[in-house]
Short mmCIF file of C-alpha atoms and ligand atoms in Angstrom, two decimals:
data_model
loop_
_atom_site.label_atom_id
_atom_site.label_comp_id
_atom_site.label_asym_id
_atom_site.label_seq_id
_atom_site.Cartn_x
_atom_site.Cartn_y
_atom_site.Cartn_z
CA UNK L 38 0.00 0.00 0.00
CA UNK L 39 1.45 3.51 -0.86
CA UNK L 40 1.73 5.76 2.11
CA UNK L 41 -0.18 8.18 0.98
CA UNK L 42 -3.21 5.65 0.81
CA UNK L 43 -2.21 4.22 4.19
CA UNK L 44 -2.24 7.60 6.04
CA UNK L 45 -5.56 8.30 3.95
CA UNK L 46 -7.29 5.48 5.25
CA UNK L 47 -5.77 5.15 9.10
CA UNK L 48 -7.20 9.13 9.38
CA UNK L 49 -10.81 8.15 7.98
CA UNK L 50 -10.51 5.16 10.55
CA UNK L 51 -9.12 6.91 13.48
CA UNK L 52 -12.21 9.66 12.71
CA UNK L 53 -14.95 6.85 12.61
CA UNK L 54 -12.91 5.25 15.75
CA UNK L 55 -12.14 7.38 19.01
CA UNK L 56 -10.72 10.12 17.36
CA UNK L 57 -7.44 12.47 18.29
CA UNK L 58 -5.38 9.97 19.76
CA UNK L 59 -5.47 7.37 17.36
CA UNK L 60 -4.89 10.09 14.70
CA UNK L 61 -1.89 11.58 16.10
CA UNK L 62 -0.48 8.19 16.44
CA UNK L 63 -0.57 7.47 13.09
CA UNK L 64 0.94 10.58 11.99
CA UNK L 65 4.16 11.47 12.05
CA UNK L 66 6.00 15.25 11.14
CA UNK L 67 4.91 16.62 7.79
CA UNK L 68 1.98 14.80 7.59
CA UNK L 69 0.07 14.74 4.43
CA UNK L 70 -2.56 17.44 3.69
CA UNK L 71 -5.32 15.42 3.86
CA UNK L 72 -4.45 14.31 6.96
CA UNK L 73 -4.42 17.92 8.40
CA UNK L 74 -7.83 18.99 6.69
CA UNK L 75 -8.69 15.33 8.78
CA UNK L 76 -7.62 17.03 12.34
CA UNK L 77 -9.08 20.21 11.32
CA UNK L 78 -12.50 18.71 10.37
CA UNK L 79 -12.31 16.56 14.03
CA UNK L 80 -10.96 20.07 15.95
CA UNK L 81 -13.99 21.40 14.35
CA UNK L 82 -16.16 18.43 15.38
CA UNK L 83 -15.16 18.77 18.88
CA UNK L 84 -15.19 21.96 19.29
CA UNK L 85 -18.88 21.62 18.87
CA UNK L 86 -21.09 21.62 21.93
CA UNK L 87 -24.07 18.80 21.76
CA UNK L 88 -27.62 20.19 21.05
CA UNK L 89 -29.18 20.87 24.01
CA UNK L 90 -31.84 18.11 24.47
CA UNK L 91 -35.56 20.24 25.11
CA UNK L 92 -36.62 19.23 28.63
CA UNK L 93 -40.65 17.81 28.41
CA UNK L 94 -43.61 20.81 29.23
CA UNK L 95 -44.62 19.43 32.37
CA UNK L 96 -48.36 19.72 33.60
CA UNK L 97 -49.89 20.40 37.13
CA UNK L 98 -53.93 19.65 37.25
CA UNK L 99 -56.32 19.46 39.52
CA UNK L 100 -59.04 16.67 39.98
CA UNK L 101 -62.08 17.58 42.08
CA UNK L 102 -64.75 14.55 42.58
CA UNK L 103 -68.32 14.21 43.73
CA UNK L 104 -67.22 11.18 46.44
CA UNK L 105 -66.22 11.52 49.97
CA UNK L 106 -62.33 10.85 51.01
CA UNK L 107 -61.19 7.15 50.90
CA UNK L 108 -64.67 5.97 49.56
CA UNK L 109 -63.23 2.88 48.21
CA UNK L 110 -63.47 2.03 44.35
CA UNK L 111 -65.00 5.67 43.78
CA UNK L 112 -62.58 7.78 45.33
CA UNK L 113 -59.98 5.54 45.71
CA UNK L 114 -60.34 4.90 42.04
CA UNK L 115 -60.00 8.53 41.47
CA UNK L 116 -56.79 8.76 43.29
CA UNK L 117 -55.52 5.52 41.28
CA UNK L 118 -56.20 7.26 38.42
CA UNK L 119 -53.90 10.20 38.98
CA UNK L 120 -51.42 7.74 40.06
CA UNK L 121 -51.55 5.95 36.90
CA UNK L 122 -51.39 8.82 34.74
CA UNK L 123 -48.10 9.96 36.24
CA UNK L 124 -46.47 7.25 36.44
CA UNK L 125 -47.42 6.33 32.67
CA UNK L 126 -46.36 10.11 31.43
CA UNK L 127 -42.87 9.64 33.57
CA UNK L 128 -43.90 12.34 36.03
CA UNK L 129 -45.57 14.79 33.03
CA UNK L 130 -48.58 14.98 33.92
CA UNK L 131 -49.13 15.69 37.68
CA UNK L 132 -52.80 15.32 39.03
CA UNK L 133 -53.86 16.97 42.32
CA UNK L 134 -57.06 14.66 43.28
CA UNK L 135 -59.72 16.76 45.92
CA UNK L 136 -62.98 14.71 47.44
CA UNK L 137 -65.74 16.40 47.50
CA UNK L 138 -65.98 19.34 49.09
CA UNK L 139 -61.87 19.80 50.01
CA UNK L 140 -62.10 22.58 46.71
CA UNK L 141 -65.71 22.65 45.24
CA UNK L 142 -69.09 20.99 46.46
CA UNK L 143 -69.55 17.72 45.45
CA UNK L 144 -72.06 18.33 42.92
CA UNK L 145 -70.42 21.47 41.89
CA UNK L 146 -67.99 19.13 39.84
CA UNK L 147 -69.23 19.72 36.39
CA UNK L 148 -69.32 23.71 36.83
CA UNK L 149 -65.72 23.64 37.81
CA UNK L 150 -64.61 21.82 35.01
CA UNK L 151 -66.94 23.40 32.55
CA UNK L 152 -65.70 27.20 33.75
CA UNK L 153 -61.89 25.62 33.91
CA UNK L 154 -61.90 26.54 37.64
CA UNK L 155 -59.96 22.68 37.60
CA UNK L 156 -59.00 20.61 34.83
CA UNK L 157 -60.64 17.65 35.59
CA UNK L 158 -63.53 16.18 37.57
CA UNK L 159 -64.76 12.20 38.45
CA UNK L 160 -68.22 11.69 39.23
CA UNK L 161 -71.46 10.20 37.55
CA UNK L 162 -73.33 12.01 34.69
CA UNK L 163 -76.60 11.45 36.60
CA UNK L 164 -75.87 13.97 39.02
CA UNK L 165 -75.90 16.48 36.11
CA UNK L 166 -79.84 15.86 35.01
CA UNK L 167 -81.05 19.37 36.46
CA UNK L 168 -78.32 20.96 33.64
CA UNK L 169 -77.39 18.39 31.28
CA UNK L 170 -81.08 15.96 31.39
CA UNK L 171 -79.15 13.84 28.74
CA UNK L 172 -76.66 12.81 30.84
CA UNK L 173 -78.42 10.20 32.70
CA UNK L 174 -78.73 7.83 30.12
CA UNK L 175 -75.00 7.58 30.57
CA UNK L 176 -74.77 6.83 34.13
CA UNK L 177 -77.98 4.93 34.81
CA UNK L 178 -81.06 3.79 33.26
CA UNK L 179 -83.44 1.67 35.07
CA UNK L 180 -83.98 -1.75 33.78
CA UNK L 181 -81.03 -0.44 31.08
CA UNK L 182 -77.53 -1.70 30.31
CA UNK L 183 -75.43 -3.67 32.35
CA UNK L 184 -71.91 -3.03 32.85
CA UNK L 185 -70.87 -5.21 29.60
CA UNK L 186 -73.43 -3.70 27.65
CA UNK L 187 -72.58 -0.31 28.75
CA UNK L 188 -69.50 -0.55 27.45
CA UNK L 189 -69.80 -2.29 24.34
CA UNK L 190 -72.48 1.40 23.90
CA UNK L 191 -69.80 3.78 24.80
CA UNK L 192 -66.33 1.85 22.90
CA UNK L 193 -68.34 0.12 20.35
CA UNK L 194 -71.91 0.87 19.67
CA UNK L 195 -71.70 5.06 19.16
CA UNK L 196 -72.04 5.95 23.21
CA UNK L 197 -69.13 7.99 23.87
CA UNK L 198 -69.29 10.06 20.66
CA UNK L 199 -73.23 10.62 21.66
CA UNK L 200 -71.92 11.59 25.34
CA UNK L 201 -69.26 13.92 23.64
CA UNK L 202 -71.72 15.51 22.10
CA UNK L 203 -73.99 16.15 25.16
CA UNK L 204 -70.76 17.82 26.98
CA UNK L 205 -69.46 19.65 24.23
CA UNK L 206 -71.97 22.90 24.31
CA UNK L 207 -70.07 23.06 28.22
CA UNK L 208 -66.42 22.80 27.46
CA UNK L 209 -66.26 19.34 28.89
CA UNK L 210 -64.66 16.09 27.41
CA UNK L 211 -66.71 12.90 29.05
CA UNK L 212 -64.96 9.31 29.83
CA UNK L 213 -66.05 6.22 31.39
CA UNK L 214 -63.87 5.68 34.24
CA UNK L 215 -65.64 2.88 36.37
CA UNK L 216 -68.74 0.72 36.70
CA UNK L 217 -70.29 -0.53 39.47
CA UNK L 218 -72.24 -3.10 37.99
CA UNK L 219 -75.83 -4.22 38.67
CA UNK L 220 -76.53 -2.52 42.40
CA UNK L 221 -78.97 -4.12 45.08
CA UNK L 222 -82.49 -3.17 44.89
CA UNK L 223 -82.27 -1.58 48.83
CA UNK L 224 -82.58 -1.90 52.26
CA UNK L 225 -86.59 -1.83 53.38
CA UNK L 226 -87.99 -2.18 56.76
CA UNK L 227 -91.13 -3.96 55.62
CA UNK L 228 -91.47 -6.41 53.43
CA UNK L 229 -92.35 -5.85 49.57
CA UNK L 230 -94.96 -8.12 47.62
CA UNK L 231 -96.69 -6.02 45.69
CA UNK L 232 -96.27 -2.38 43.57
CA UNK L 233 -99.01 -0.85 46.25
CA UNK L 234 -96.13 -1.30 48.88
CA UNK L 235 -94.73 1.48 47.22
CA UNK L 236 -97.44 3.92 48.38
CA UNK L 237 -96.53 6.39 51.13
CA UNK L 238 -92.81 4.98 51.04
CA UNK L 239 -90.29 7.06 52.02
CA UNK L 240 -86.95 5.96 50.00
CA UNK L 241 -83.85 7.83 49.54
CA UNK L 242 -82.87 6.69 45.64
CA UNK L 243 -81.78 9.25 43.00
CA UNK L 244 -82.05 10.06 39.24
CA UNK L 245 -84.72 8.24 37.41
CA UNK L 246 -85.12 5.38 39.75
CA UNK L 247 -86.37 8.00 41.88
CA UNK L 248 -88.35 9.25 39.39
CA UNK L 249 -90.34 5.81 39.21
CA UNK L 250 -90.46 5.16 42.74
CA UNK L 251 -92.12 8.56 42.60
CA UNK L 252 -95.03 7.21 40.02
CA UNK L 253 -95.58 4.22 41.86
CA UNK L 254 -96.56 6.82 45.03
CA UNK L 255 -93.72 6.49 46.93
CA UNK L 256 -91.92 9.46 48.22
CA UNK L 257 -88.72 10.23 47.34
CA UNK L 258 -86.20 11.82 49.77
CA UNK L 259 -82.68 13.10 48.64
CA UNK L 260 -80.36 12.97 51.23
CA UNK L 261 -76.42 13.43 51.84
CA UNK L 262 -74.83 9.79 52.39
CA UNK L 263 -73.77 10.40 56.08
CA UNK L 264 -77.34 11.09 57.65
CA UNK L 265 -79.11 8.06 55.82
CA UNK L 266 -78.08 5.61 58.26
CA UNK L 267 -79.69 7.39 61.12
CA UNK L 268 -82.64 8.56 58.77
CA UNK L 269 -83.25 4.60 58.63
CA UNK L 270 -82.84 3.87 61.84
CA UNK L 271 -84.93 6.50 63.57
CA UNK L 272 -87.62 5.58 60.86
CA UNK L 273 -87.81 8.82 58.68
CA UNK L 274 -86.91 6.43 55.63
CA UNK L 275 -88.61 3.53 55.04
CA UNK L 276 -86.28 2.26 52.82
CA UNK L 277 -82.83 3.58 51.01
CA UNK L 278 -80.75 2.38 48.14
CA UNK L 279 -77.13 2.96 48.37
CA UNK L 280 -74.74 0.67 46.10
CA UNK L 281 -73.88 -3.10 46.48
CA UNK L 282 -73.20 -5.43 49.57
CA UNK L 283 -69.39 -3.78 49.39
CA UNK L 284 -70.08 -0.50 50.52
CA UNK L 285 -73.78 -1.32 52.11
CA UNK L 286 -72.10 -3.58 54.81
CA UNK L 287 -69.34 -0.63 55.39
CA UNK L 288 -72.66 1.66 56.34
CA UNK L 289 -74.12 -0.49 58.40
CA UNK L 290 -78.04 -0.61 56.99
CA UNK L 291 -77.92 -4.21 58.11
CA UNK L 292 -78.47 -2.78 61.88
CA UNK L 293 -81.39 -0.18 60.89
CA UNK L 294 -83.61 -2.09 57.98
CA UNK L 295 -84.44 -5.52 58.42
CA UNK L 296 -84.83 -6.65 54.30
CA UNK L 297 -82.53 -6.44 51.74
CA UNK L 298 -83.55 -6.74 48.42
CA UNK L 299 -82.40 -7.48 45.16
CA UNK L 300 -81.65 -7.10 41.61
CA UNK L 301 -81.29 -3.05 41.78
CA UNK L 302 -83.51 -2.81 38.63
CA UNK L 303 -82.57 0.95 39.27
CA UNK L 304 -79.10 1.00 38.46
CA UNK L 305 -77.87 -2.00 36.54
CA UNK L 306 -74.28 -0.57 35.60
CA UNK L 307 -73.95 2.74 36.92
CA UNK L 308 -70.86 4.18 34.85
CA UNK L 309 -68.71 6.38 36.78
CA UNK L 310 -67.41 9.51 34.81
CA UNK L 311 -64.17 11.23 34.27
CA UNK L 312 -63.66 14.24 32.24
CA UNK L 313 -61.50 17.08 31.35
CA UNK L 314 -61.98 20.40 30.39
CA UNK L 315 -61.89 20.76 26.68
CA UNK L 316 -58.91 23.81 27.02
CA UNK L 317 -57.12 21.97 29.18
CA UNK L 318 -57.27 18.89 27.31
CA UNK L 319 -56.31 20.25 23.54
CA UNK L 320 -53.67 21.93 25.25
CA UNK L 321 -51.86 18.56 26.08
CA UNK L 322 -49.77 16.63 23.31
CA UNK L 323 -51.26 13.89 21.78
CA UNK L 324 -49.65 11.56 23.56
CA UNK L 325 -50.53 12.37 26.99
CA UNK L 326 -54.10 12.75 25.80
CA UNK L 327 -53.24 9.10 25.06
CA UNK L 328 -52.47 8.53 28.22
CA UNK L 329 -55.55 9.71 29.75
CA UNK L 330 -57.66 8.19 27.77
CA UNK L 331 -56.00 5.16 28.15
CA UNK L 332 -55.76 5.36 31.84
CA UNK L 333 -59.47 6.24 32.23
CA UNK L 334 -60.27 2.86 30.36
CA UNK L 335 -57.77 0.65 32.36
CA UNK L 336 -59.30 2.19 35.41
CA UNK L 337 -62.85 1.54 34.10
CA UNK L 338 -61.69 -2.24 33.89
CA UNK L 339 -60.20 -1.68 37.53
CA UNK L 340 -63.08 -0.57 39.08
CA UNK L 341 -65.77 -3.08 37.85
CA UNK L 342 -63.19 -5.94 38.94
CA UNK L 343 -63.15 -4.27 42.15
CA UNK L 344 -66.45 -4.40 42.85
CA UNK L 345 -67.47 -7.41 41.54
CA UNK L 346 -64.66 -9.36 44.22
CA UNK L 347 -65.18 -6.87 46.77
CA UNK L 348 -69.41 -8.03 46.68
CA UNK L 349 -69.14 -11.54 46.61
CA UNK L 350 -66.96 -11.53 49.85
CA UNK L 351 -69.68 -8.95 51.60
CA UNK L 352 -72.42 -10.28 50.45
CA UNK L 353 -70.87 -13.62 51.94
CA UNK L 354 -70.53 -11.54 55.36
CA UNK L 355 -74.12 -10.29 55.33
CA UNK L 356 -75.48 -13.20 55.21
CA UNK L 357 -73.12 -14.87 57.69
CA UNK L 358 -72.33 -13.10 60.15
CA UNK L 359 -74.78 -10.62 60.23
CA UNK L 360 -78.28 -12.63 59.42
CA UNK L 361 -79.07 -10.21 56.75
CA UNK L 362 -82.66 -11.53 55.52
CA UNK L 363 -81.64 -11.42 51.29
CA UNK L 364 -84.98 -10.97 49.28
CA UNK L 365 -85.82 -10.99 45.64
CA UNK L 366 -88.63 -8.56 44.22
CA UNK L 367 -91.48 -10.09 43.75
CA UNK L 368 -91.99 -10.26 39.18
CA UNK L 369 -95.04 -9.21 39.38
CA UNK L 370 -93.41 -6.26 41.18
CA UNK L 371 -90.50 -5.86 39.18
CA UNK L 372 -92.90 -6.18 35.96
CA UNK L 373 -94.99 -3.05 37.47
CA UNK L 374 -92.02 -1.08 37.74
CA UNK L 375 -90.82 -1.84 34.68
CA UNK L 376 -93.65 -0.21 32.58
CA UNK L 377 -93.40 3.06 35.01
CA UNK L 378 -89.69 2.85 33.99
CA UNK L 379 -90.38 2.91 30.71
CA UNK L 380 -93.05 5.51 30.87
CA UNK L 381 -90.38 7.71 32.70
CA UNK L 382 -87.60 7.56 30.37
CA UNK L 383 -90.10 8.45 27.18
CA UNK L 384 -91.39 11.69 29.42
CA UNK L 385 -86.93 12.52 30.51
CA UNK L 386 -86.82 12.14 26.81
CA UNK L 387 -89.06 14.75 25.93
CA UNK L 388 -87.34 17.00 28.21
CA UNK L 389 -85.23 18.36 25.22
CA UNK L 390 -83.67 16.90 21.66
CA UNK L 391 -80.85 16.35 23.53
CA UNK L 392 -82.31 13.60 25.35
CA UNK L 393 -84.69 12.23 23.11
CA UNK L 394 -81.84 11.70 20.31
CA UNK L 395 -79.94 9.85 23.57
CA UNK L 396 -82.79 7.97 24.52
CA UNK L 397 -83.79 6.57 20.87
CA UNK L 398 -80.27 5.53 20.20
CA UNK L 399 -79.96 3.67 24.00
CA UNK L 400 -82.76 1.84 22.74
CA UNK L 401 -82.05 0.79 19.71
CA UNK L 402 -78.37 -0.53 21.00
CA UNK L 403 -80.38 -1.55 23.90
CA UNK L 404 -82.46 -4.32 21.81
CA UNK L 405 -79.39 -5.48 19.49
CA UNK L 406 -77.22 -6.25 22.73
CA UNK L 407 -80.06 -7.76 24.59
CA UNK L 408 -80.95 -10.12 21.62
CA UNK L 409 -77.56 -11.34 21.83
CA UNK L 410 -77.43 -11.15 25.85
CA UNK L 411 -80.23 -13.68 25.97
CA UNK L 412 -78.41 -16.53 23.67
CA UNK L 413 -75.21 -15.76 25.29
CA UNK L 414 -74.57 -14.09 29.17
CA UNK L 415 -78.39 -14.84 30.36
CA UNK L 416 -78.28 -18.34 29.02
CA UNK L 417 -75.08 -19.29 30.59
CA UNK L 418 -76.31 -17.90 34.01
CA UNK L 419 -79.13 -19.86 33.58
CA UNK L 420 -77.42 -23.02 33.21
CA UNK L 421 -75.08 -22.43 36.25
CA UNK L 422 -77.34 -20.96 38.24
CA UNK L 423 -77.97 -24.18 40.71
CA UNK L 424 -74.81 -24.20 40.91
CA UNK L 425 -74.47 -20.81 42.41
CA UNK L 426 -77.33 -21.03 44.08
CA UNK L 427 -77.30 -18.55 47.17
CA UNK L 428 -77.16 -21.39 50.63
CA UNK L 429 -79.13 -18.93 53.23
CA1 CA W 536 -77.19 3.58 44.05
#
């Protein structure tokens, strides 16, 4: 090899390699030109300073909810949720999570995140009927969707974009973030055989389960979570729906109403909301809107898990431990309050266009998932159900 070609290629090496030293050790006094213009070009190199890498916007928010502190699956969940988010956006996107009341009123959730007072907000839509009537048909409908079919509305059947649309005129972006799935029809302290039971009954049970109690004469009586227990006992409720045997038995209506009865034909999935003020979300990147979306999802899977363990061990402790006298509604019943249900939901759905565009649509998902439900979930309960058969 001629020299010349040998210093040639031992510069473009050394260059490629580690650099200076291996250059200068090739090199000896009166070096070829090219293998100057080769230091200069790596003095020049070096002499560089690296791009500064751009540091990630972080983002500080703030989550108010419509659930008291620690109530587990629904604040808890909350809580989980900002959790998650961080730790999936590597500390980006920081969420400050407030139970209701620590920044706004429980049910002043939705104004807060509509006005961007907070950038986010967990609750259920149902609590925003007096504002938004079409929201209830995305938290609960009586004798409606289960959790499953619920879902399969809102991620596959044209739900969510429908609930988009409801938020949109108030700056708010809607998610499912949690079911509950089907709740227990209540704690009564007489027993109830026939619709006429329902006359002069004094029930706390919201949204439009109220609304029917309320046609089949009962009277319906709205109060906050910590004074129904007393309200039961002392006999100014007759009866009360809260949730499931998970966070009945943490309330204690076992010690104040002597029947508890079941399926809660009331709310037979309640979906649990999160959303995000529309400013506030745009303004994020598209992956972190990823994120949350993502996260809300995940913690919609969470939550239903939750409470479907978390009832079958309490409902298990009821009934055990605590002699809790478990009661199915009567059909006939249960058939009567059906056809008040239904007669509800078409007079809610005349409330605006809103609603009655909602309502028609719930429906007609309503009857293509139940078709299927009935060859598929309901028939496979059916055949299992000895199996499962409650041992009281
Ligand atoms: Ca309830």
């Amino acid at each position: 090899m001629e020299r010349r070609d040998f210093l040639k290629k031992a510069g473009v090496a050394a260059l490629t390699a580690t650099g200076t030293a291996a250059l200068v050790g090739c090199g000896e006094k009166g070096d070829s030109k090219e293998v100057e213009s080769l230091k200069k070009q790596l003095a020049d190199c070096t002499k560089k300073a690296p791009a500064p890498v751009a540091k990630p916007k972080t983002y500080q928010w703030k989550m108010v909810t419509t659930w008291p502190p620690n109530l587990p699956v629904l604040q808890t969940g909350a809580v989980r949720f900002a959790k998650r988010v961080e730790e999936a956006s590597g500390g980006r996107l920081k969420i400050q999570v407030f139970a209701g009341g620590e920044l706004v009123p429980p049910l002043g959730v939705f104004d807060a995140v509509s006005d961007g007072t907070v950038e986010c907000g967990s609750g259920a839509a149902y609590y925003w009927a007096g504002k938004v009537p079409a929201a209830q048909w995305f938290a609960a409908v009586p004798f409606g969707f289960n959790a499953q079919g619920i879902n399969a509305w809102f991620y596959s059947g044209g739900g969510l974009e429908l609930w988009e649309e409801v938020y949109a005129p108030f700056n708010v972006i809607p998610r499912p973030q949690g079911n509950t799935g089907v709740q227990m029809g209540g704690w009564f302290r007489k027993e109830m055989n026939t619709i006429d039971d329902y006359k002069g009954l004094k029930m706390r049970i919201p949204g439009l389960g109220g609304k029917v109690i309320g046609k089949a004469g009962g009277t319906v009586v709205l109060l906050p979570g910590g004074e129904i227990f007393t309200s039961l006992e002392r006999g100014v409720l007759d009866a009360t729906e809260w949730v499931g045997p998970m966070h009945d038995l943490r309330m204690g209506f076992y010690k104040a109403a002597k029947y508890y009865y079941y399926p809660g034909w009331h709310e037979p999935g309640t979906c649990l909301e999160v959303m995000f003020n529309k400013q506030a979300y745009e303004s994020l990147p598209k992956e972190l809107q990823v994120i949350l979306d993502a996260v809300a999802m995940e913690t919609n899977l969470w939550s239903l898990s939750e409470f479907e363990a978390g009832n079958g061990a309490a409902l298990q402790t009821l009934i055990t431990e605590h002699n809790v006298n478990l009661v199915r509604f009567p059909d006939a019943l249960l058939s009567d309050l059906r056809k008040m249900a239904d007669e509800v939901l078409e007079e809610e759905a005349d409330k605006d266009t809103a609603s009655r565009k909602v309502h028609e649509a719930f429906k007609k998902f309503k009857a293509q998932v139940g078709v299927w439900g009935s060859v598929s979930e309901n028939a496979y309960y059916n055949v299992i159900a000895d199996k499962y058969k409650l041992k009281m």
